[in-house]
Amino acid sequence: MDLDSHQQWLIDFYQQRGWYELSPFIRLNFLTEEVGELSRAVRAIKLGRDHPGEPIATPADLQANLEEELADVLDQVLVMSAKMDVDPQQLLTASEDKLKARFHIN
């Protein structure tokens, strides 16, 4: 699946549930929540977690959780891009162009 197809699938999915209509400010809160969950996933891998009541996660569990949280962050960025009428492909180009210019790379 490519980025544009996935973004359209997300828009359709969110519209079916009445979530797409939420304002960009609310969407930003969801993005922030997902970044927090990503932070927790990275912490669990790099520092570990010692929390009573939580089962001890295997390395495979930790990796699966990391991938899930990265995907959730990406999804929120794609929905926000659509809400703000920004082409995600252009974001990739803009990012690469900015870094090439900053570091004088062809």
XYZ file of C-alpha atoms in Angstrom:
106
model
C 0.000 0.000 0.000
C 1.285 3.451 -0.812
C 0.982 6.638 1.247
C -1.807 8.205 -0.823
C -3.911 5.021 -0.815
C -3.522 4.623 2.919
C -4.411 8.262 3.541
C -7.603 7.892 1.503
C -8.451 4.661 3.331
C -7.989 6.501 6.657
C -10.204 9.387 5.547
C -12.951 6.960 4.503
C -12.600 4.973 7.745
C -12.693 8.104 9.905
C -15.656 9.557 7.958
C -17.662 6.356 8.447
C -17.265 6.731 12.203
C -17.836 10.486 12.332
C -14.254 11.115 13.486
C -13.024 12.976 10.426
C -15.239 15.958 11.156
C -13.338 16.698 14.386
C -11.399 19.944 14.215
C -7.656 20.127 13.552
C -7.201 21.240 17.176
C -8.777 18.014 18.421
C -6.790 16.017 15.865
C -3.634 17.666 17.219
C -4.540 16.413 20.683
C -4.876 12.892 19.289
C -1.468 13.246 17.631
C 0.012 14.386 20.936
C -1.544 11.380 22.685
C -0.075 9.015 20.102
C 3.379 10.623 20.408
C 3.154 10.022 24.165
C 2.356 6.365 23.554
C 5.297 6.174 21.141
C 7.504 7.689 23.816
C 6.381 5.013 26.264
C 7.107 2.279 23.705
C 10.632 3.612 23.085
C 11.231 3.924 26.826
C 10.156 0.321 27.360
C 12.702 -0.848 24.783
C 15.599 1.401 25.751
C 15.140 1.754 29.527
C 12.653 -0.928 30.424
C 9.566 -0.646 32.578
C 9.263 -1.736 36.169
C 5.581 -1.289 36.839
C 3.641 -3.510 39.249
C 0.708 -5.197 37.617
C 2.130 -5.059 34.096
C 3.228 -8.329 32.593
C 6.843 -8.524 31.518
C 6.946 -7.988 27.759
C 9.111 -10.060 25.462
C 11.397 -8.334 22.949
C 8.912 -9.327 20.224
C 6.053 -7.741 22.208
C 8.075 -4.558 22.666
C 8.885 -4.374 18.949
C 5.268 -5.003 17.970
C 4.119 -2.227 20.313
C 6.729 0.157 18.881
C 5.537 -0.535 15.339
C 1.899 -0.085 16.376
C 2.619 3.285 17.980
C 4.712 4.490 15.027
C 1.816 3.554 12.729
C -0.641 5.415 14.976
C 1.516 8.561 14.832
C 1.805 8.261 11.053
C -1.965 7.856 10.743
C -2.592 10.980 12.791
C -0.133 12.943 10.628
C -1.877 11.710 7.482
C -5.315 12.666 8.802
C -4.026 16.074 9.901
C -2.468 16.559 6.455
C -5.789 15.838 4.814
C -7.673 18.133 7.207
C -5.231 20.961 6.467
C -5.172 20.276 2.698
C -1.494 19.334 2.596
C -0.314 16.618 0.215
C 1.722 14.088 2.213
C 3.902 13.423 -0.814
C 4.825 17.105 -0.775
C 5.832 16.727 2.882
C 8.335 14.049 1.891
C 9.745 16.252 -0.857
C 9.888 19.325 1.398
C 11.697 17.369 4.108
C 14.295 16.025 1.711
C 14.774 19.391 0.002
C 15.234 21.151 3.348
C 17.884 18.684 4.530
C 19.709 18.714 1.196
C 19.854 22.513 1.252
C 20.871 22.687 4.905
C 23.677 20.158 4.519
C 24.591 21.046 0.913
C 23.745 17.622 -0.498
C 22.815 17.056 -4.149
